[in-house]
Amino acid sequence: MSETVLTAEIGRRAGSSDARRLRADGKIPAVVYGHGMDPLSVSVDRRELRHALSGAAGMNTILDLTVDGTVYPALIKDIQRHPVKRSVQHVDFIQVNLNEEIVVSIPIHLEGEAKEVSAHGGLVDLTLQELDVRTTPRNIPDGITIDVTDMDMDTVIRIEDVPLPAGVVAEGDPEAPVVTVLTMRTPVLDAEEAERDAAAEGEEGDAGEGGSSDDGGEAADSDGE
């Protein structure tokens, strides 16, 4: 599990104007809480935060958050972003006990080529991008890789089928699908359906023309009466 040191500065004042000044100076307002501690208002350097999260673990990186000489083992609980620019506006750090289990979301990746699925016009579909798991902080995997090589058109990989490292337990419904197969329309079938539609439209057109002729004859007879 990835770990890195991130230094935070204490003493920032609350308020939107002070927060704007911090962001203008390349700092991000943040708060640290958890394990009975009083929430601590801090700020972190934007570049240092980006660097700290640049490893394979990403948002699940264990941070040795250093505040005024005190180190808080922490994970990012939440990041607030600007609604338009998507820049980070505020960060919530949660202090963790490295020996206690927590629930985190880890990304799912697919590997391999499902040749049987491709041969029958199917498409492998990853229905879950992330999986919630319970484990201790240092045991959090960077991600989960699922091999789809042996999948066929009837295969459904569910949460209970996902391979997980020792000490990592999946949360959620074991029967929930993670990877499924979508049936794609083939060009041959599309062409046949288009031909049938064209034929049906032609028949409707012929019927319409015949109906118009009959209506016209009845109208003429009526006028003649």
PDB file of N, CA and C in Angstrom, residues 151-197:
ATOM      1  N   MET A 151     -14.363 -15.576 -20.831  1.00  0.00           N
ATOM      2  CA  MET A 151     -15.780 -15.241 -20.858  1.00  0.00           C
ATOM      3  C   MET A 151     -16.420 -15.687 -22.175  1.00  0.00           C
ATOM      4  N   ASP A 152     -17.700 -16.113 -22.092  1.00  0.00           N
ATOM      5  CA  ASP A 152     -18.485 -16.377 -23.295  1.00  0.00           C
ATOM      6  C   ASP A 152     -19.774 -15.571 -23.207  1.00  0.00           C
ATOM      7  N   MET A 153     -20.700 -15.791 -24.114  1.00  0.00           N
ATOM      8  CA  MET A 153     -21.897 -14.957 -24.193  1.00  0.00           C
ATOM      9  C   MET A 153     -22.799 -15.074 -22.963  1.00  0.00           C
ATOM     10  N   ASP A 154     -22.661 -16.162 -22.215  1.00  0.00           N
ATOM     11  CA  ASP A 154     -23.520 -16.377 -21.045  1.00  0.00           C
ATOM     12  C   ASP A 154     -22.831 -16.046 -19.728  1.00  0.00           C
ATOM     13  N   THR A 155     -21.611 -15.563 -19.793  1.00  0.00           N
ATOM     14  CA  THR A 155     -20.846 -15.318 -18.567  1.00  0.00           C
ATOM     15  C   THR A 155     -21.296 -14.043 -17.859  1.00  0.00           C
ATOM     16  N   VAL A 156     -21.447 -14.138 -16.549  1.00  0.00           N
ATOM     17  CA  VAL A 156     -21.671 -12.975 -15.687  1.00  0.00           C
ATOM     18  C   VAL A 156     -20.716 -13.105 -14.503  1.00  0.00           C
ATOM     19  N   ILE A 157     -19.846 -12.143 -14.347  1.00  0.00           N
ATOM     20  CA  ILE A 157     -18.936 -12.139 -13.200  1.00  0.00           C
ATOM     21  C   ILE A 157     -19.551 -11.263 -12.114  1.00  0.00           C
ATOM     22  N   ARG A 158     -19.780 -11.860 -10.963  1.00  0.00           N
ATOM     23  CA  ARG A 158     -20.443 -11.161  -9.857  1.00  0.00           C
ATOM     24  C   ARG A 158     -19.429 -10.803  -8.768  1.00  0.00           C
ATOM     25  N   ILE A 159     -19.880 -10.027  -7.799  1.00  0.00           N
ATOM     26  CA  ILE A 159     -18.979  -9.596  -6.726  1.00  0.00           C
ATOM     27  C   ILE A 159     -18.339 -10.798  -6.046  1.00  0.00           C
ATOM     28  N   GLU A 160     -19.108 -11.855  -5.833  1.00  0.00           N
ATOM     29  CA  GLU A 160     -18.567 -13.030  -5.160  1.00  0.00           C
ATOM     30  C   GLU A 160     -17.495 -13.729  -5.987  1.00  0.00           C
ATOM     31  N   ASP A 161     -17.428 -13.442  -7.294  1.00  0.00           N
ATOM     32  CA  ASP A 161     -16.441 -14.078  -8.162  1.00  0.00           C
ATOM     33  C   ASP A 161     -15.141 -13.277  -8.286  1.00  0.00           C
ATOM     34  N   VAL A 162     -15.137 -12.059  -7.787  1.00  0.00           N
ATOM     35  CA  VAL A 162     -13.981 -11.181  -7.958  1.00  0.00           C
ATOM     36  C   VAL A 162     -12.823 -11.636  -7.079  1.00  0.00           C
ATOM     37  N   PRO A 163     -11.652 -11.865  -7.665  1.00  0.00           N
ATOM     38  CA  PRO A 163     -10.490 -12.280  -6.861  1.00  0.00           C
ATOM     39  C   PRO A 163      -9.962 -11.124  -6.021  1.00  0.00           C
ATOM     40  N   LEU A 164      -9.803 -11.360  -4.730  1.00  0.00           N
ATOM     41  CA  LEU A 164      -9.334 -10.321  -3.815  1.00  0.00           C
ATOM     42  C   LEU A 164      -8.135 -10.822  -3.023  1.00  0.00           C
ATOM     43  N   PRO A 165      -7.219  -9.924  -2.668  1.00  0.00           N
ATOM     44  CA  PRO A 165      -6.059 -10.328  -1.861  1.00  0.00           C
ATOM     45  C   PRO A 165      -6.499 -10.780  -0.466  1.00  0.00           C
ATOM     46  N   ALA A 166      -5.641 -11.507   0.200  1.00  0.00           N
ATOM     47  CA  ALA A 166      -5.928 -11.950   1.567  1.00  0.00           C
ATOM     48  C   ALA A 166      -6.142 -10.736   2.466  1.00  0.00           C
ATOM     49  N   GLY A 167      -7.155 -10.822   3.311  1.00  0.00           N
ATOM     50  CA  GLY A 167      -7.436  -9.734   4.246  1.00  0.00           C
ATOM     51  C   GLY A 167      -8.323  -8.647   3.680  1.00  0.00           C
ATOM     52  N   VAL A 168      -8.777  -8.820   2.431  1.00  0.00           N
ATOM     53  CA  VAL A 168      -9.651  -7.836   1.793  1.00  0.00           C
ATOM     54  C   VAL A 168     -10.996  -8.501   1.514  1.00  0.00           C
ATOM     55  N   VAL A 169     -12.071  -7.912   2.012  1.00  0.00           N
ATOM     56  CA  VAL A 169     -13.409  -8.495   1.867  1.00  0.00           C
ATOM     57  C   VAL A 169     -14.313  -7.500   1.128  1.00  0.00           C
ATOM     58  N   ALA A 170     -15.013  -8.013   0.129  1.00  0.00           N
ATOM     59  CA  ALA A 170     -15.911  -7.156  -0.645  1.00  0.00           C
ATOM     60  C   ALA A 170     -17.167  -6.827   0.156  1.00  0.00           C
ATOM     61  N   GLU A 171     -17.638  -5.611   0.015  1.00  0.00           N
ATOM     62  CA  GLU A 171     -18.891  -5.178   0.602  1.00  0.00           C
ATOM     63  C   GLU A 171     -19.985  -5.245  -0.475  1.00  0.00           C
ATOM     64  N   GLY A 172     -21.230  -5.259  -0.066  1.00  0.00           N
ATOM     65  CA  GLY A 172     -22.328  -5.234  -1.037  1.00  0.00           C
ATOM     66  C   GLY A 172     -22.888  -6.626  -1.305  1.00  0.00           C
ATOM     67  N   ASP A 173     -23.884  -6.680  -2.174  1.00  0.00           N
ATOM     68  CA  ASP A 173     -24.573  -7.918  -2.526  1.00  0.00           C
ATOM     69  C   ASP A 173     -23.638  -8.838  -3.310  1.00  0.00           C
ATOM     70  N   PRO A 174     -23.359 -10.044  -2.813  1.00  0.00           N
ATOM     71  CA  PRO A 174     -22.462 -10.954  -3.535  1.00  0.00           C
ATOM     72  C   PRO A 174     -22.960 -11.296  -4.940  1.00  0.00           C
ATOM     73  N   GLU A 175     -24.282 -11.204  -5.153  1.00  0.00           N
ATOM     74  CA  GLU A 175     -24.855 -11.559  -6.450  1.00  0.00           C
ATOM     75  C   GLU A 175     -24.838 -10.396  -7.447  1.00  0.00           C
ATOM     76  N   ALA A 176     -24.437  -9.220  -7.007  1.00  0.00           N
ATOM     77  CA  ALA A 176     -24.443  -8.053  -7.894  1.00  0.00           C
ATOM     78  C   ALA A 176     -23.456  -8.243  -9.037  1.00  0.00           C
ATOM     79  N   PRO A 177     -23.872  -7.998 -10.295  1.00  0.00           N
ATOM     80  CA  PRO A 177     -22.971  -8.191 -11.439  1.00  0.00           C
ATOM     81  C   PRO A 177     -21.883  -7.123 -11.491  1.00  0.00           C
ATOM     82  N   VAL A 178     -20.701  -7.575 -11.860  1.00  0.00           N
ATOM     83  CA  VAL A 178     -19.568  -6.663 -12.028  1.00  0.00           C
ATOM     84  C   VAL A 178     -19.193  -6.553 -13.505  1.00  0.00           C
ATOM     85  N   VAL A 179     -19.148  -7.699 -14.180  1.00  0.00           N
ATOM     86  CA  VAL A 179     -18.846  -7.740 -15.611  1.00  0.00           C
ATOM     87  C   VAL A 179     -19.908  -8.591 -16.304  1.00  0.00           C
ATOM     88  N   THR A 180     -20.516  -8.065 -17.372  1.00  0.00           N
ATOM     89  CA  THR A 180     -21.526  -8.791 -18.122  1.00  0.00           C
ATOM     90  C   THR A 180     -21.180  -8.734 -19.612  1.00  0.00           C
ATOM     91  N   VAL A 181     -22.024  -9.346 -20.424  1.00  0.00           N
ATOM     92  CA  VAL A 181     -21.837  -9.339 -21.872  1.00  0.00           C
ATOM     93  C   VAL A 181     -23.045  -8.695 -22.529  1.00  0.00           C
ATOM     94  N   LEU A 182     -22.784  -7.719 -23.381  1.00  0.00           N
ATOM     95  CA  LEU A 182     -23.838  -7.072 -24.156  1.00  0.00           C
ATOM     96  C   LEU A 182     -23.898  -7.711 -25.533  1.00  0.00           C
ATOM     97  N   THR A 183     -25.119  -7.978 -26.022  1.00  0.00           N
ATOM     98  CA  THR A 183     -25.293  -8.523 -27.363  1.00  0.00           C
ATOM     99  C   THR A 183     -25.425  -7.375 -28.344  1.00  0.00           C
ATOM    100  N   MET A 184     -24.523  -7.317 -29.297  1.00  0.00           N
ATOM    101  CA  MET A 184     -24.519  -6.230 -30.274  1.00  0.00           C
ATOM    102  C   MET A 184     -25.252  -6.661 -31.542  1.00  0.00           C
ATOM    103  N   ARG A 185     -25.875  -5.718 -32.227  1.00  0.00           N
ATOM    104  CA  ARG A 185     -26.535  -5.980 -33.503  1.00  0.00           C
ATOM    105  C   ARG A 185     -25.466  -6.145 -34.573  1.00  0.00           C
ATOM    106  N   THR A 186     -25.590  -7.201 -35.379  1.00  0.00           N
ATOM    107  CA  THR A 186     -24.620  -7.425 -36.451  1.00  0.00           C
ATOM    108  C   THR A 186     -25.049  -6.708 -37.708  1.00  0.00           C
ATOM    109  N   PRO A 187     -24.115  -6.325 -38.609  1.00  0.00           N
ATOM    110  CA  PRO A 187     -24.462  -5.667 -39.862  1.00  0.00           C
ATOM    111  C   PRO A 187     -25.427  -6.486 -40.715  1.00  0.00           C
ATOM    112  N   VAL A 188     -25.290  -7.834 -40.682  1.00  0.00           N
ATOM    113  CA  VAL A 188     -26.176  -8.675 -41.494  1.00  0.00           C
ATOM    114  C   VAL A 188     -27.608  -8.542 -41.022  1.00  0.00           C
ATOM    115  N   LEU A 189     -27.793  -8.618 -39.693  1.00  0.00           N
ATOM    116  CA  LEU A 189     -29.138  -8.488 -39.149  1.00  0.00           C
ATOM    117  C   LEU A 189     -29.697  -7.100 -39.408  1.00  0.00           C
ATOM    118  N   ASP A 190     -28.859  -6.073 -39.285  1.00  0.00           N
ATOM    119  CA  ASP A 190     -29.312  -4.710 -39.552  1.00  0.00           C
ATOM    120  C   ASP A 190     -29.778  -4.583 -40.998  1.00  0.00           C
ATOM    121  N   ALA A 191     -29.039  -5.191 -41.942  1.00  0.00           N
ATOM    122  CA  ALA A 191     -29.400  -5.098 -43.351  1.00  0.00           C
ATOM    123  C   ALA A 191     -30.717  -5.828 -43.610  1.00  0.00           C
ATOM    124  N   GLU A 192     -30.881  -7.003 -42.986  1.00  0.00           N
ATOM    125  CA  GLU A 192     -32.122  -7.755 -43.174  1.00  0.00           C
ATOM    126  C   GLU A 192     -33.306  -6.995 -42.607  1.00  0.00           C
ATOM    127  N   GLU A 193     -33.134  -6.384 -41.442  1.00  0.00           N
ATOM    128  CA  GLU A 193     -34.234  -5.637 -40.844  1.00  0.00           C
ATOM    129  C   GLU A 193     -34.574  -4.416 -41.685  1.00  0.00           C
ATOM    130  N   ALA A 194     -33.535  -3.758 -42.226  1.00  0.00           N
ATOM    131  CA  ALA A 194     -33.782  -2.598 -43.084  1.00  0.00           C
ATOM    132  C   ALA A 194     -34.561  -3.011 -44.333  1.00  0.00           C
ATOM    133  N   GLU A 195     -34.228  -4.208 -44.869  1.00  0.00           N
ATOM    134  CA  GLU A 195     -34.923  -4.695 -46.061  1.00  0.00           C
ATOM    135  C   GLU A 195     -36.381  -4.997 -45.739  1.00  0.00           C
ATOM    136  N   ARG A 196     -36.614  -5.594 -44.554  1.00  0.00           N
ATOM    137  CA  ARG A 196     -37.995  -5.879 -44.163  1.00  0.00           C
ATOM    138  C   ARG A 196     -38.784  -4.600 -43.946  1.00  0.00           C
ATOM    139  N   ASP A 197     -38.148  -3.601 -43.334  1.00  0.00           N
ATOM    140  CA  ASP A 197     -38.823  -2.322 -43.118  1.00  0.00           C
ATOM    141  C   ASP A 197     -39.183  -1.671 -44.446  1.00  0.00           C
TER     142      ASP A 197
END
